[in-house]
GROMACS .gro file of C-alpha atoms in nm:
model
  137
    1MET     CA    1  11.860  10.461  10.000
    2ARG     CA    2  11.664  10.228  10.226
    3ALA     CA    3  11.380  10.382  10.424
    4ARG     CA    4  11.122  10.235  10.658
    5LEU     CA    5  10.825  10.359  10.861
    6VAL     CA    6  10.792  10.181  11.195
    7PRO     CA    7  10.438  10.197  11.338
    8ALA     CA    8  10.444  10.355  11.684
    9MET     CA    9  10.176  10.122  11.816
   10GLY     CA   10  10.353   9.810  11.692
   11GLY     CA   11  10.288   9.613  11.381
   12THR     CA   12  10.473   9.542  11.060
   13PRO     CA   13  10.719   9.812  10.948
   14VAL     CA   14  10.651   9.966  10.607
   15GLU     CA   15  10.940   9.955  10.359
   16ILE     CA   16  10.952  10.260  10.132
   17VAL     CA   17  11.077  10.098   9.811
   18LYS     CA   18  10.936  10.323   9.540
   19ASP     CA   19  11.068  10.669   9.452
   20MET     CA   20  10.714  10.806   9.509
   21THR     CA   21  10.493  10.640   9.770
   22LEU     CA   22  10.133  10.747   9.825
   23LEU     CA   23   9.989  10.702  10.177
   24GLY     CA   24   9.619  10.708  10.251
   25ARG     CA   25   9.298  10.517  10.305
   26GLY     CA   26   9.218  10.482   9.932
   27ASP     CA   27   9.236  10.154   9.741
   28ASP     CA   28   9.493  10.292   9.496
   29CYS     CA   29   9.744  10.403   9.765
   30ASP     CA   30  10.083  10.234   9.786
   31VAL     CA   31  10.060  10.227  10.166
   32ARG     CA   32   9.703  10.179  10.286
   33VAL     CA   33   9.640  10.320  10.632
   34GLU     CA   34   9.310  10.182  10.760
   35HIS     CA   35   9.203  10.448  11.007
   36LYS     CA   36   8.903  10.679  10.986
   37SER     CA   37   9.115  10.988  11.060
   38VAL     CA   38   9.331  10.930  10.749
   39SER     CA   39   9.224  11.091  10.420
   40LYS     CA   40   9.185  10.876  10.108
   41LEU     CA   41   9.488  11.050   9.954
   42HIS     CA   42   9.667  11.177  10.263
   43CYS     CA   43  10.035  11.237  10.184
   44ILE     CA   44  10.320  11.133   9.957
   45LEU     CA   45  10.678  11.032  10.032
   46VAL     CA   46  10.943  11.105   9.768
   47LYS     CA   47  11.294  10.958   9.773
   48THR     CA   48  11.540  11.182   9.591
   49ASP     CA   49  11.914  11.253   9.615
   50GLY     CA   50  11.947  11.070   9.946
   51LEU     CA   51  11.653  11.256  10.100
   52LEU     CA   52  11.305  11.146  10.198
   53ILE     CA   53  11.055  11.427  10.140
   54LEU     CA   54  10.703  11.419  10.283
   55ARG     CA   55  10.422  11.628  10.134
   56ASP     CA   56  10.070  11.654  10.272
   57LEU     CA   57   9.806  11.637   9.998
   58GLY     CA   58   9.554  11.872  10.158
   59SER     CA   59   9.439  11.610  10.407
   60THR     CA   60   9.157  11.686  10.648
   61ASN     CA   61   9.341  11.596  10.968
   62GLY     CA   62   9.690  11.696  10.861
   63THR     CA   63  10.037  11.548  10.872
   64ARG     CA   64  10.285  11.620  11.151
   65VAL     CA   65  10.661  11.582  11.175
   66ASN     CA   66  10.792  11.573  11.532
   67GLY     CA   67  10.466  11.725  11.653
   68GLN     CA   68  10.460  12.017  11.406
   69ARG     CA   69  10.190  12.025  11.139
   70VAL     CA   70  10.353  12.056  10.796
   71ARG     CA   71  10.263  12.086  10.431
   72ARG     CA   72  10.602  11.947  10.331
   73ALA     CA   73  10.917  11.843  10.515
   74ALA     CA   74  11.252  11.674  10.463
   75LEU     CA   75  11.257  11.373  10.694
   76LEU     CA   76  11.562  11.293  10.903
   77PRO     CA   77  11.658  10.964  11.068
   78ASN     CA   78  11.448  10.894  11.377
   79ASP     CA   79  11.193  11.166  11.296
   80ASN     CA   80  10.840  11.088  11.410
   81ILE     CA   81  10.553  11.146  11.171
   82ALA     CA   82  10.180  11.142  11.230
   83VAL     CA   83   9.950  11.074  10.938
   84ALA     CA   84   9.636  11.215  11.101
   85ASN     CA   85   9.621  11.001  11.420
   86VAL     CA   86   9.851  10.721  11.300
   87ARG     CA   87  10.214  10.758  11.414
   88TYR     CA   88  10.538  10.625  11.270
   89ALA     CA   89  10.911  10.650  11.341
   90VAL     CA   90  11.131  10.706  11.034
   91ARG     CA   91  11.430  10.475  10.988
   92PHE     CA   92  11.704  10.492  10.723
   93GLY     CA   93  11.971  10.247  10.596
   94ALA     CA   94  12.207  10.187  10.890
   95ASP     CA   95  11.924  10.216  11.145
   96ILE     CA   96  11.727   9.949  10.958
   97ASP     CA   97  12.029   9.716  10.953
   98ALA     CA   98  12.092   9.775  11.324
   99ASP     CA   99  11.727   9.697  11.402
  100LEU     CA  100  11.752   9.372  11.205
  101GLU     CA  101  12.080   9.270  11.370
  102MET     CA  102  11.946   9.332  11.719
  103ASN     CA  103  11.617   9.162  11.625
  104SER     CA  104  11.450   9.451  11.804
  105MET     CA  105  11.082   9.520  11.833
  106PRO     CA  106  10.933   9.837  11.676
  107VAL     CA  107  10.975  10.151  11.883
  108ILE     CA  108  10.662  10.229  12.087
  109LEU     CA  109  10.605  10.600  12.134
  110ASP     CA  110  10.390  10.709  12.426
  111SER     CA  111  10.376  11.060  12.287
  112MET     CA  112  10.513  11.266  12.002
  113PRO     CA  113  10.774  11.536  12.063
  114GLY     CA  114  10.580  11.855  12.104
  115ASP     CA  115  10.305  11.686  12.308
  116GLU     CA  116  10.498  11.790  12.617
  117ASP     CA  117  10.653  12.124  12.708
  118GLU     CA  118  10.982  12.045  12.532
  119PRO     CA  119  11.086  12.273  12.244
  120LEU     CA  120  11.039  12.148  11.888
  121ARG     CA  121  11.334  12.095  11.657
  122ARG     CA  122  11.288  12.305  11.344
  123ASN     CA  123  11.254  12.106  11.024
  124SER     CA  124  11.485  12.187  10.736
  125LEU     CA  125  11.182  12.285  10.523
  126PRO     CA  126  10.977  12.490  10.771
  127ASP     CA  127  10.666  12.517  10.558
  128VAL     CA  128  10.429  12.493  10.854
  129TYR     CA  129  10.078  12.602  10.926
  130PRO     CA  130  10.081  12.910  11.151
  131ASP     CA  131   9.861  12.865  11.458
  132GLY     CA  132   9.752  12.524  11.330
  133GLU     CA  133   9.557  12.671  11.037
  134PRO     CA  134   9.621  12.582  10.671
  135ASN     CA  135   9.815  12.841  10.472
  136LYS     CA  136   9.586  12.981  10.201
  137ASN     CA  137   9.866  13.076   9.955
   0.00000   0.00000   0.00000
């Protein structure tokens, strides 16, 4: 399964090639995100059985999927994720090929779903923080 993170503010898309990809500000991360809001070990992406799973690693500023803060989530095509204050659009196989064929520029998002008054789409793994606070289980 091909997967890619397209930076919302433009820039080079990030290919997710490994089965486990560590995102963060640390030197040993697979995807280094140079922003002060990002934790050294922020989150991990796992490719398994045709799914892309995101798991927050107890980051300070959290990880959001489509505007909802999550501890873990199954990512769907065209989902938007925020690693602290850094935003990406998620692309999978056919979407990546279509982007390449059209020679399109990365998608620029003015806002994340949930920033407005529109309802949020529930994620298939709704392990969310109630009221924006970390779950202490």
